[in-house]
Amino acid sequence: MVLQRGATGINKDNLRLLTDVINGGAAYKLPVVYVSKNLQNEDPVDVAAMSKKLRGMAHVLVQEDLSTNKDIQTACDSKNEYRGSIGLYFPNAKAGHKTLRYRRETGPDPMLMEKVIQLILQYANSQMIDPLFTWQGVNNALLLERLNNQTDIKAKYEQFYMEAEERLSKIQETLDEESSRIAAEAREQALSEANELLESFDEEEKRLRKQIEDQTKDNENLRNENDGLRQKIQSMDGVPLLKRGEEDDFYAGEIKDLVLLVLSEALTAIPENTRRKDAVRDIIDNNDFKHLTEKRAGEIKRMLKTYTGMSAKLRQEMESLDFEITEDGKHYKVFYHGDPRYCCTMSKTPSDWRAGKSIVSEITNLAL
């Protein structure tokens, strides 16, 4: 499929351009975005603006008129998008195909457009780059070429060395004693120089191999770092529903997990078959709820439920969960992440066997 500067209109004359994509019969290296008309025969998004933002990253196909609905449906066995829905078709089979629904009655939906752009960007960021398109890859390729050339030269020189030694041995057999001595000295000198040269080849080969190994290791570290960043980008699936406030995460994903936990707890109190319940459940289901807060609460309970005093092991475990512990007379002061807003006290020598459960309850309510 040829990449165009803008969107390609789909009509009865070029219908196969779309149907081949939907039916899996087309070859394309970039994602294909198909925009169907809504019930008012309007585009569900600002196609020109979206095409401009996706230029060079995706093919954009847009239905020109509702009159092609029946033809498209028949040719695609009803697998096509319609009523303003937008289809995303990815070259990578693992990425598959996504359909984004148009939720309005009329007019362009900017949130829908941003969702399309976000998914295409995520896909682009997730693709592996050919090493020869990176400076590191080019450098490694040049080093490998030099190493291969050095290896070839060394092999030819070793062959020449063996042949020369064989010829010298034959010549030496035909000479008198004095000439033989001189020839032997010359032979030893030549062999010594040849060995020095071969050793220099070995050293250069080792140096090149070490350089390639170091660069490959650096490349792997960078790739791992990029994978981590890519996962963060992919976790940001969709257009933000809420604007972030001033609070910072105490650990990666903390605030998001707290919000999802509050929603999941509230969900049980919402009546079934209501819009409110469906909306809240949809948010929870589509935001990768990892239950990090509940896992931390479980760890705190495990550590403190039988608390009888602050051992070195317990202090280490609590510090690993971002608790800072200071001494204050007969008590310890415990600060969550060093924040004075989240502070509680623990007796150094609790007399009540229920002290552990009480501390667990206080800490989890305060910090989690």
Short mmCIF file of C-alpha atoms in Angstrom, two decimals:
data_model
loop_
_atom_site.label_atom_id
_atom_site.label_comp_id
_atom_site.label_asym_id
_atom_site.label_seq_id
_atom_site.Cartn_x
_atom_site.Cartn_y
_atom_site.Cartn_z
CA MET A 1 0.00 0.00 0.00
CA VAL A 2 1.39 3.40 -1.04
CA LEU A 3 1.63 5.98 1.75
CA GLN A 4 -0.34 9.16 0.95
CA ARG A 5 0.08 12.67 2.38
CA GLY A 6 -3.55 12.73 3.51
CA ALA A 7 -6.54 10.45 3.88
CA THR A 8 -7.68 8.22 1.00
CA GLY A 9 -11.41 8.33 0.28
CA ILE A 10 -13.12 4.96 -0.11
CA ASN A 11 -15.87 4.70 -2.74
CA LYS A 12 -17.30 2.05 -5.05
CA ASP A 13 -14.36 2.40 -7.45
CA ASN A 14 -11.61 1.60 -4.94
CA LEU A 15 -13.59 -0.46 -2.43
CA ARG A 16 -11.12 -3.33 -2.65
CA LEU A 17 -8.39 -1.17 -1.10
CA LEU A 18 -10.37 -1.34 2.14
CA THR A 19 -11.84 -4.82 1.88
CA ASP A 20 -8.42 -6.42 1.28
CA VAL A 21 -7.20 -4.87 4.54
CA ILE A 22 -10.24 -6.04 6.53
CA ASN A 23 -10.18 -9.54 5.00
CA GLY A 24 -6.43 -9.93 5.53
CA GLY A 25 -5.54 -9.96 1.83
CA ALA A 26 -3.44 -6.77 1.75
CA ALA A 27 0.25 -6.30 2.50
CA TYR A 28 1.14 -3.15 4.42
CA LYS A 29 4.05 -2.12 6.64
CA LEU A 30 2.26 0.65 8.53
CA PRO A 31 -1.03 0.52 10.46
CA VAL A 32 -4.23 1.23 8.53
CA VAL A 33 -6.87 3.50 10.09
CA TYR A 34 -10.36 3.14 8.60
CA VAL A 35 -12.90 5.88 9.40
CA SER A 36 -16.55 5.02 8.71
CA LYS A 37 -19.32 7.61 8.32
CA ASN A 38 -21.76 8.14 11.19
CA LEU A 39 -25.55 7.92 10.80
CA GLN A 40 -25.66 11.58 9.66
CA ASN A 41 -23.15 10.77 6.87
CA GLU A 42 -20.49 12.80 8.72
CA ASP A 43 -16.93 11.96 9.71
CA PRO A 44 -16.74 11.00 13.41
CA VAL A 45 -13.43 12.87 13.77
CA ASP A 46 -11.58 15.71 12.07
CA VAL A 47 -10.00 13.49 9.42
CA ALA A 48 -7.70 16.20 8.01
CA ALA A 49 -6.26 17.01 11.44
CA MET A 50 -5.88 13.34 12.34
CA SER A 51 -4.19 12.52 9.01
CA LYS A 52 -1.74 15.36 9.57
CA LYS A 53 -0.80 14.04 13.01
CA LEU A 54 -0.46 10.47 11.72
CA ARG A 55 1.53 11.43 8.61
CA GLY A 56 4.31 8.91 8.04
CA MET A 57 2.98 6.57 10.76
CA ALA A 58 -0.25 5.16 9.30
CA HIS A 59 -2.47 4.87 6.22
CA VAL A 60 -5.80 6.66 6.70
CA LEU A 61 -8.83 5.42 4.75
CA VAL A 62 -12.14 7.27 5.08
CA GLN A 63 -15.57 6.24 3.82
CA GLU A 64 -16.78 8.91 1.38
CA ASP A 65 -20.50 8.19 1.64
CA LEU A 66 -23.00 6.00 3.49
CA SER A 67 -24.17 4.60 0.16
CA THR A 68 -21.22 2.17 0.19
CA ASN A 69 -22.32 0.58 3.49
CA LYS A 70 -24.03 -2.41 1.89
CA ASP A 71 -21.19 -3.06 -0.57
CA ILE A 72 -18.56 -2.95 2.19
CA GLN A 73 -20.62 -5.15 4.49
CA THR A 74 -21.11 -7.77 1.76
CA ALA A 75 -17.44 -7.77 0.67
CA CYS A 76 -16.21 -8.04 4.28
CA ASP A 77 -18.77 -10.51 5.59
CA SER A 78 -19.96 -7.85 8.10
CA LYS A 79 -16.49 -7.53 9.69
CA ASN A 80 -16.22 -3.84 8.81
CA GLU A 81 -16.63 -0.79 11.04
CA TYR A 82 -19.78 1.30 10.57
CA ARG A 83 -21.89 4.07 12.20
CA GLY A 84 -18.82 6.23 12.84
CA SER A 85 -16.65 3.49 14.34
CA ILE A 86 -12.94 3.58 13.53
CA GLY A 87 -10.93 0.45 12.77
CA LEU A 88 -7.20 0.10 13.44
CA TYR A 89 -5.48 -2.66 11.46
CA PHE A 90 -1.88 -3.43 12.40
CA PRO A 91 0.76 -5.22 10.26
CA ASN A 92 1.97 -7.10 13.33
CA ALA A 93 -0.36 -10.05 13.95
CA LYS A 94 0.17 -9.80 17.73
CA ALA A 95 -1.17 -6.23 17.73
CA GLY A 96 -4.23 -7.49 15.87
CA HIS A 97 -7.20 -5.27 15.11
CA LYS A 98 -9.02 -2.74 17.28
CA THR A 99 -12.43 -1.12 16.83
CA LEU A 100 -13.10 2.23 18.52
CA ARG A 101 -16.78 3.11 18.91
CA TYR A 102 -18.27 6.50 18.09
CA ARG A 103 -20.38 7.50 21.09
CA ARG A 104 -21.93 10.75 19.88
CA GLU A 105 -25.06 11.33 17.86
CA THR A 106 -23.46 13.92 15.58
CA GLY A 107 -20.30 15.97 15.09
CA PRO A 108 -16.59 15.13 15.43
CA ASP A 109 -15.37 13.56 18.67
CA PRO A 110 -11.92 14.95 19.65
CA MET A 111 -11.48 12.34 22.39
CA LEU A 112 -11.95 9.56 19.83
CA MET A 113 -9.32 11.15 17.59
CA GLU A 114 -6.83 11.39 20.47
CA LYS A 115 -7.47 7.73 21.29
CA VAL A 116 -6.62 6.74 17.68
CA ILE A 117 -3.43 8.83 17.70
CA GLN A 118 -2.38 7.41 21.09
CA LEU A 119 -2.79 3.80 19.93
CA ILE A 120 -0.86 4.41 16.71
CA LEU A 121 1.96 6.09 18.66
CA GLN A 122 2.05 3.18 21.10
CA TYR A 123 2.32 0.74 18.22
CA ALA A 124 5.09 2.77 16.56
CA ASN A 125 7.04 2.91 19.84
CA SER A 126 6.69 -0.83 20.38
CA GLN A 127 8.31 -1.85 17.09
CA MET A 128 11.89 -3.06 16.99
CA ILE A 129 14.30 -0.84 15.01
CA ASP A 130 16.71 -2.48 12.59
CA PRO A 131 20.20 -2.13 14.13
CA LEU A 132 21.53 -0.62 10.88
CA PHE A 133 19.17 2.33 11.40
CA THR A 134 21.02 3.23 14.62
CA TRP A 135 24.52 4.68 15.10
CA GLN A 136 25.36 1.85 17.51
CA GLY A 137 24.32 -0.73 14.92
CA VAL A 138 26.35 0.88 12.13
CA ASN A 139 29.39 1.08 14.41
CA ASN A 140 29.06 -2.58 15.35
CA ALA A 141 28.69 -3.57 11.69
CA LEU A 142 31.89 -1.68 10.80
CA LEU A 143 33.77 -3.31 13.68
CA LEU A 144 32.58 -6.76 12.59
CA GLU A 145 33.71 -6.04 9.03
CA ARG A 146 37.15 -4.97 10.28
CA LEU A 147 37.36 -8.09 12.44
CA ASN A 148 36.44 -10.34 9.52
CA ASN A 149 39.02 -8.62 7.30
CA GLN A 150 41.68 -9.04 10.00
CA THR A 151 40.79 -12.72 10.32
CA ASP A 152 41.09 -13.23 6.54
CA ILE A 153 44.46 -11.44 6.41
CA LYS A 154 45.71 -13.46 9.37
CA ALA A 155 44.66 -16.74 7.72
CA LYS A 156 46.43 -15.81 4.46
CA TYR A 157 49.57 -14.76 6.35
CA GLU A 158 49.62 -18.03 8.30
CA GLN A 159 49.37 -19.92 5.02
CA PHE A 160 52.23 -17.87 3.54
CA TYR A 161 54.25 -18.43 6.74
CA MET A 162 53.88 -22.22 6.49
CA GLU A 163 54.78 -22.28 2.79
CA ALA A 164 57.83 -20.04 3.34
CA GLU A 165 59.05 -22.23 6.23
CA GLU A 166 58.71 -25.31 4.05
CA ARG A 167 60.70 -23.69 1.21
CA LEU A 168 63.43 -22.54 3.62
CA SER A 169 63.78 -26.06 4.99
CA LYS A 170 64.29 -27.46 1.47
CA ILE A 171 66.87 -24.77 0.60
CA GLN A 172 68.77 -25.36 3.85
CA GLU A 173 69.21 -29.05 3.00
CA THR A 174 71.23 -28.13 -0.14
CA LEU A 175 73.67 -25.67 1.56
CA ASP A 176 77.14 -26.23 3.17
CA GLU A 177 77.68 -25.81 6.92
CA GLU A 178 78.47 -22.05 6.94
CA SER A 179 75.72 -21.20 4.50
CA SER A 180 73.40 -23.43 6.46
CA ARG A 181 74.25 -21.54 9.68
CA ILE A 182 73.60 -18.18 8.01
CA ALA A 183 70.36 -19.47 6.50
CA ALA A 184 69.28 -20.85 9.89
CA GLU A 185 69.91 -17.47 11.55
CA ALA A 186 67.99 -15.71 8.78
CA ARG A 187 65.22 -18.26 9.15
CA GLU A 188 65.02 -17.75 12.92
CA GLN A 189 64.93 -13.98 12.48
CA ALA A 190 62.21 -14.25 9.84
CA LEU A 191 60.22 -16.63 12.03
CA SER A 192 60.60 -14.28 15.00
CA GLU A 193 59.34 -11.33 12.97
CA ALA A 194 56.50 -13.43 11.60
CA ASN A 195 55.47 -14.53 15.09
CA GLU A 196 55.51 -10.91 16.29
CA LEU A 197 53.28 -9.97 13.37
CA LEU A 198 50.90 -12.85 14.10
CA GLU A 199 50.78 -11.85 17.77
CA SER A 200 49.88 -8.30 16.75
CA PHE A 201 47.05 -9.78 14.67
CA ASP A 202 45.89 -11.73 17.75
CA GLU A 203 46.00 -8.62 19.94
CA GLU A 204 44.08 -6.57 17.36
CA GLU A 205 41.51 -9.36 17.03
CA LYS A 206 41.08 -9.54 20.83
CA ARG A 207 40.74 -5.75 21.02
CA LEU A 208 38.08 -5.70 18.30
CA ARG A 209 36.18 -8.59 19.87
CA LYS A 210 36.27 -6.85 23.28
CA GLN A 211 35.04 -3.61 21.69
CA ILE A 212 32.17 -5.45 19.97
CA GLU A 213 31.24 -7.25 23.22
CA ASP A 214 31.24 -3.96 25.16
CA GLN A 215 29.12 -2.20 22.55
CA THR A 216 26.74 -5.16 22.36
CA LYS A 217 26.36 -5.08 26.16
CA ASP A 218 25.72 -1.32 26.08
CA ASN A 219 23.20 -1.89 23.32
CA GLU A 220 21.42 -4.55 25.40
CA ASN A 221 21.26 -2.23 28.41
CA LEU A 222 19.80 0.53 26.26
CA ARG A 223 17.32 -1.91 24.75
CA ASN A 224 16.19 -2.99 28.23
CA GLU A 225 15.82 0.65 29.24
CA ASN A 226 13.78 1.34 26.10
CA ASP A 227 11.61 -1.71 26.84
CA GLY A 228 10.87 -0.28 30.26
CA LEU A 229 9.95 3.09 28.79
CA ARG A 230 7.88 1.39 26.11
CA GLN A 231 5.92 -0.51 28.75
CA LYS A 232 5.21 2.76 30.55
CA ILE A 233 3.96 4.28 27.30
CA GLN A 234 1.82 1.21 26.57
CA SER A 235 0.35 1.33 30.09
CA MET A 236 -0.94 4.82 29.32
CA ASP A 237 -3.71 3.31 27.24
CA GLY A 238 -6.25 5.87 26.14
CA VAL A 239 -7.01 9.50 26.75
CA PRO A 240 -6.63 10.57 30.43
CA LEU A 241 -9.96 10.49 32.24
CA LEU A 242 -8.79 12.65 35.14
CA LYS A 243 -6.15 15.35 35.49
CA ARG A 244 -3.34 14.49 37.89
CA GLY A 245 -3.07 16.60 41.06
CA GLU A 246 -0.06 17.78 43.07
CA GLU A 247 0.60 14.53 44.96
CA ASP A 248 3.57 12.44 43.76
CA ASP A 249 3.69 8.65 43.71
CA PHE A 250 5.49 7.15 46.70
CA TYR A 251 6.23 4.19 44.42
CA ALA A 252 5.54 3.50 40.73
CA GLY A 253 1.79 3.42 40.04
CA GLU A 254 0.75 4.15 43.66
CA ILE A 255 -1.86 6.87 43.09
CA LYS A 256 -3.44 5.10 40.12
CA ASP A 257 -3.71 1.92 42.20
CA LEU A 258 -5.27 3.81 45.14
CA VAL A 259 -7.90 5.36 42.86
CA LEU A 260 -8.74 1.98 41.32
CA LEU A 261 -8.93 0.40 44.79
CA VAL A 262 -11.39 3.07 45.95
CA LEU A 263 -13.49 2.50 42.82
CA SER A 264 -13.45 -1.28 43.25
CA GLU A 265 -14.55 -0.95 46.89
CA ALA A 266 -17.32 1.45 45.89
CA LEU A 267 -18.42 -0.87 43.08
CA THR A 268 -19.89 -3.42 45.49
CA ALA A 269 -22.31 -0.81 46.87
CA ILE A 270 -23.59 0.32 43.45
CA PRO A 271 -26.82 -1.38 42.28
CA GLU A 272 -26.56 -3.79 39.35
CA ASN A 273 -27.80 -2.87 35.86
CA THR A 274 -27.15 0.85 36.37
CA ARG A 275 -25.16 3.25 34.24
CA ARG A 276 -23.02 4.16 37.25
CA LYS A 277 -22.00 0.54 37.86
CA ASP A 278 -21.24 -0.12 34.18
CA ALA A 279 -19.11 3.05 33.92
CA VAL A 280 -17.11 2.34 37.09
CA ARG A 281 -16.59 -1.33 36.20
CA ASP A 282 -15.43 -0.34 32.70
CA ILE A 283 -12.78 1.99 34.16
CA ILE A 284 -11.50 -0.70 36.54
CA ASP A 285 -11.42 -3.38 33.81
CA ASN A 286 -9.52 -1.20 31.34
CA ASN A 287 -6.83 0.30 33.56
CA ASP A 288 -4.62 -2.68 34.43
CA PHE A 289 -5.51 -2.81 38.13
CA LYS A 290 -2.46 -4.46 39.76
CA HIS A 291 -3.74 -4.43 43.39
CA LEU A 292 -0.41 -2.99 44.57
CA THR A 293 -1.96 -1.35 47.65
CA GLU A 294 -3.60 -4.59 48.78
CA LYS A 295 -0.32 -6.47 48.33
CA ARG A 296 1.44 -3.90 50.52
CA ALA A 297 -1.29 -4.20 53.14
CA GLY A 298 -0.76 -7.97 53.12
CA GLU A 299 2.99 -7.52 53.64
CA ILE A 300 2.41 -5.12 56.55
CA LYS A 301 0.00 -7.57 58.18
CA ARG A 302 2.49 -10.43 57.78
CA MET A 303 5.28 -8.38 59.37
CA LEU A 304 3.41 -6.80 62.28
CA LYS A 305 0.47 -9.00 63.31
CA THR A 306 2.59 -10.73 66.00
CA TYR A 307 4.67 -7.65 66.89
CA THR A 308 6.56 -7.97 70.20
CA GLY A 309 9.41 -5.55 69.53
CA MET A 310 11.54 -4.01 66.78
CA SER A 311 14.06 -6.60 65.59
CA ALA A 312 16.76 -5.84 63.02
CA LYS A 313 14.95 -8.03 60.48
CA LEU A 314 11.61 -6.27 61.04
CA ARG A 315 13.22 -2.84 60.72
CA GLN A 316 14.84 -3.89 57.43
CA GLU A 317 11.55 -5.23 56.07
CA MET A 318 9.66 -2.07 57.04
CA GLU A 319 12.32 0.16 55.49
CA SER A 320 12.04 -1.86 52.27
CA LEU A 321 8.38 -0.70 52.14
CA ASP A 322 9.45 2.97 52.52
CA PHE A 323 8.82 3.33 56.27
CA GLU A 324 11.28 5.53 58.19
CA ILE A 325 11.71 4.61 61.86
CA THR A 326 13.02 6.91 64.62
CA GLU A 327 13.23 6.43 68.39
CA ASP A 328 11.19 8.59 70.76
CA GLY A 329 11.61 7.53 74.38
CA LYS A 330 9.65 4.33 74.99
CA HIS A 331 8.22 4.39 71.48
CA TYR A 332 9.21 4.29 67.85
CA LYS A 333 7.88 6.89 65.45
CA VAL A 334 7.09 5.45 62.05
CA PHE A 335 6.81 7.77 59.02
CA TYR A 336 5.48 6.49 55.71
CA HIS A 337 7.94 7.58 53.03
CA GLY A 338 9.30 10.15 55.49
CA ASP A 339 6.12 12.22 55.19
CA PRO A 340 5.10 13.77 58.56
CA ARG A 341 1.43 13.60 57.50
CA TYR A 342 1.55 9.83 57.77
CA CYS A 343 3.05 9.09 61.18
CA CYS A 344 2.16 6.60 63.92
CA THR A 345 3.83 5.32 67.09
CA MET A 346 4.84 1.80 68.10
CA SER A 347 5.72 0.74 71.63
CA LYS A 348 9.22 -0.64 72.06
CA THR A 349 7.91 -3.24 74.53
CA PRO A 350 4.20 -3.85 73.92
CA SER A 351 2.42 -5.56 76.81
CA ASP A 352 -0.78 -6.44 74.97
CA TRP A 353 -0.80 -9.41 72.57
CA ARG A 354 -3.26 -7.47 70.43
CA ALA A 355 -0.73 -4.67 69.85
CA GLY A 356 0.33 -6.11 66.49
CA LYS A 357 -3.21 -6.14 65.08
CA SER A 358 -3.77 -2.60 66.34
CA ILE A 359 -0.57 -1.36 64.66
CA VAL A 360 -1.49 -3.09 61.39
CA SER A 361 -4.89 -1.40 61.40
CA GLU A 362 -3.43 2.03 62.19
CA ILE A 363 -0.70 1.88 59.55
CA THR A 364 -2.90 0.52 56.75
CA ASN A 365 -5.62 3.10 57.43
CA LEU A 366 -3.07 5.92 57.56
CA ALA A 367 -0.79 5.05 54.66
CA LEU A 368 -2.82 2.78 52.39
#
